[in-house]
Amino acid sequence: PFKTQDHLNVADVIVSNNDFFVSAAYNHGGAMARFDGTNTAQVWANRGFANHVSSSVLVDGCLFGVAGSINGGAATLRCVEFATGVQKWIFPGVGVGGIMVADHKIILLSDKGELVAGEVSPESFTPISRAQVIGASCWCAPTLANGRIYCRNNKGDLVCLDVKGN
């Protein structure tokens, strides 16, 4: 069981082979468990890796996600080793926004509408591009389709950014 405050399990489960990661905010944290075909056993738990409204992404053996919660402190972008739960780094100041990965780059939409991109790395996160693209509260992950990034806020406003580079 992964019981949370008010049954709030917003972030998607991340699955890799027989391992799966679940996470919830409000000081609950995240955990990775393994299913052996018959039983499920927890491999690790990390109370600091608490996804609130956005799911993490798994790339090259690391989970990248926005951790923290509105009631549990400032949210930060974090990298955690999938196999062990060991935190590799923290990047502050993003709020409870959402992330995606494309072309081996993390693309993050902060909760205040700033779009930030940087290389996927287990060592650190260094932004290579950042721009304020939309206002109000943004809790959705940005979406990439046909060379365009779409960002939406809580008012329903939508921006489309052409990133084809041609």
Coordinates of C-alpha atoms in Angstrom, one line a residue:
P1 CA 0.0 0.0 0.0
F2 CA 1.1 3.6 -0.7
K3 CA -1.3 5.6 1.5
T4 CA -1.2 9.3 1.3
Q5 CA -2.9 12.4 2.7
D6 CA -6.5 12.5 1.5
H7 CA -5.6 9.7 -1.0
L8 CA -3.7 12.2 -3.2
N9 CA -1.6 10.2 -5.6
V10 CA -1.2 12.6 -8.5
A11 CA 2.1 11.7 -10.0
D12 CA 2.2 8.7 -12.4
V13 CA 4.0 5.5 -11.4
I14 CA 7.4 5.1 -13.2
V15 CA 8.0 1.5 -14.2
S16 CA 11.3 -0.1 -15.4
N17 CA 11.4 -3.9 -15.8
N18 CA 10.1 -5.3 -12.5
D19 CA 10.8 -2.1 -10.5
F20 CA 8.3 0.7 -10.0
F21 CA 8.5 4.2 -8.4
V22 CA 5.6 5.9 -6.6
S23 CA 5.6 9.3 -5.1
A24 CA 3.3 11.8 -3.4
A25 CA 3.7 15.3 -1.8
Y26 CA 2.7 16.6 1.6
N27 CA 5.8 15.2 3.3
H28 CA 5.0 11.7 2.0
G29 CA 8.0 11.1 -0.3
G30 CA 8.8 8.5 -2.9
A31 CA 9.6 4.8 -2.9
M32 CA 10.8 2.2 -5.3
A33 CA 9.6 -1.4 -5.1
R34 CA 10.3 -4.6 -6.9
F35 CA 7.9 -7.2 -8.1
D36 CA 9.4 -10.7 -8.4
G37 CA 6.4 -12.3 -10.1
T38 CA 4.8 -13.2 -6.8
N39 CA 5.6 -10.6 -4.2
T40 CA 6.3 -7.0 -4.0
A41 CA 9.0 -5.6 -1.7
Q42 CA 10.2 -2.0 -1.1
V43 CA 13.8 -1.5 -2.2
W44 CA 14.1 2.1 -1.0
A45 CA 12.2 5.1 0.3
N46 CA 13.2 8.8 0.1
R47 CA 10.9 11.3 2.0
G48 CA 12.7 14.2 0.2
F49 CA 11.7 13.1 -3.3
A50 CA 8.0 14.0 -3.1
N51 CA 6.4 14.7 -6.4
H52 CA 3.4 16.9 -6.0
V53 CA 1.5 17.6 -9.3
S54 CA 4.1 16.4 -11.9
S55 CA 5.5 13.0 -12.5
S56 CA 9.2 12.3 -12.6
V57 CA 11.0 11.0 -15.6
L58 CA 13.5 8.1 -15.7
V59 CA 16.6 8.6 -17.9
D60 CA 19.9 6.7 -17.8
G61 CA 19.2 5.1 -14.5
C62 CA 18.2 8.4 -12.7
L63 CA 14.8 9.9 -11.8
F64 CA 14.5 13.6 -12.5
G65 CA 11.6 15.3 -10.9
V66 CA 10.2 18.3 -9.1
A67 CA 10.1 17.4 -5.4
G68 CA 8.5 19.3 -2.6
S69 CA 5.0 20.5 -2.0
I70 CA 3.0 23.6 -1.4
N71 CA 2.5 22.6 2.3
G72 CA 5.9 20.9 2.7
G73 CA 8.4 23.6 1.7
A74 CA 9.9 25.0 -1.5
A75 CA 9.9 22.7 -4.5
T76 CA 13.1 22.0 -6.3
L77 CA 14.2 20.0 -9.3
R78 CA 16.1 16.9 -8.1
C79 CA 18.0 13.9 -9.4
V80 CA 17.8 10.6 -7.6
E81 CA 19.5 7.3 -8.6
F82 CA 16.7 4.9 -9.5
A83 CA 18.3 1.8 -8.1
T84 CA 19.2 3.2 -4.7
G85 CA 17.2 6.3 -4.0
V86 CA 20.4 8.3 -3.4
Q87 CA 20.0 11.9 -4.2
K88 CA 22.5 13.2 -6.7
W89 CA 21.7 16.9 -6.8
I90 CA 19.1 19.7 -6.1
F91 CA 18.3 22.7 -8.3
P92 CA 16.2 25.3 -6.4
G93 CA 13.7 27.9 -7.5
V94 CA 11.3 26.0 -9.8
G95 CA 8.2 25.6 -7.6
V96 CA 5.8 22.7 -8.3
G97 CA 6.0 22.9 -12.1
G98 CA 6.4 20.0 -14.5
I99 CA 9.1 18.4 -16.6
M100 CA 9.7 16.4 -19.7
V101 CA 12.9 15.1 -21.4
A102 CA 13.6 15.5 -25.1
D103 CA 16.9 15.2 -27.0
H104 CA 18.6 14.3 -23.7
K105 CA 17.5 17.7 -22.2
I106 CA 15.3 18.4 -19.3
I107 CA 12.6 20.9 -20.2
L108 CA 10.9 22.3 -17.1
L109 CA 8.0 24.7 -16.8
S110 CA 8.2 26.3 -13.4
D111 CA 5.0 27.0 -11.5
K112 CA 5.4 30.7 -12.4
G113 CA 5.6 30.0 -16.1
E114 CA 9.4 30.1 -16.7
L115 CA 10.6 27.5 -19.3
V116 CA 14.0 26.2 -18.4
A117 CA 16.1 23.7 -20.4
G118 CA 19.3 21.9 -19.5
E119 CA 21.3 18.7 -20.2
V120 CA 20.3 15.5 -18.5
S121 CA 23.1 14.7 -16.1
P122 CA 23.5 12.7 -12.8
E123 CA 26.2 15.2 -11.8
S124 CA 24.3 18.5 -11.8
F125 CA 21.7 20.7 -13.6
T126 CA 22.9 23.7 -15.5
P127 CA 20.3 25.7 -17.5
I128 CA 21.3 26.3 -21.1
S129 CA 18.2 28.3 -21.8
R130 CA 15.4 30.0 -19.8
A131 CA 12.6 32.3 -20.6
Q132 CA 9.4 33.5 -19.0
V133 CA 6.8 32.2 -21.5
I134 CA 3.4 32.4 -19.7
G135 CA 2.0 33.8 -16.5
A136 CA -0.3 32.6 -13.6
S137 CA 0.2 29.2 -12.0
C138 CA 1.6 26.5 -14.1
W139 CA 1.4 22.9 -12.8
C140 CA 1.4 21.0 -16.1
A141 CA 4.4 19.5 -17.8
P142 CA 5.3 21.2 -21.0
T143 CA 4.5 19.1 -24.1
L144 CA 6.6 18.7 -27.2
A145 CA 5.0 17.9 -30.6
N146 CA 6.3 18.5 -34.1
G147 CA 9.1 20.8 -33.1
R148 CA 6.8 22.9 -30.8
I149 CA 6.6 23.2 -27.0
Y150 CA 3.2 23.8 -25.6
C151 CA 2.8 25.3 -22.1
R152 CA -0.5 25.8 -20.3
N153 CA -1.4 27.6 -17.0
N154 CA -4.2 27.3 -14.5
K155 CA -6.3 29.9 -16.4
G156 CA -6.3 27.7 -19.5
D157 CA -4.0 30.0 -21.4
L158 CA -1.7 28.1 -23.8
V159 CA 1.5 29.2 -25.5
C160 CA 3.2 27.5 -28.4
L161 CA 6.9 27.9 -28.9
D162 CA 8.6 26.9 -32.2
V163 CA 11.9 25.1 -31.3
K164 CA 12.6 23.4 -34.6
G165 CA 15.7 25.4 -35.1
N166 CA 15.6 25.8 -38.9

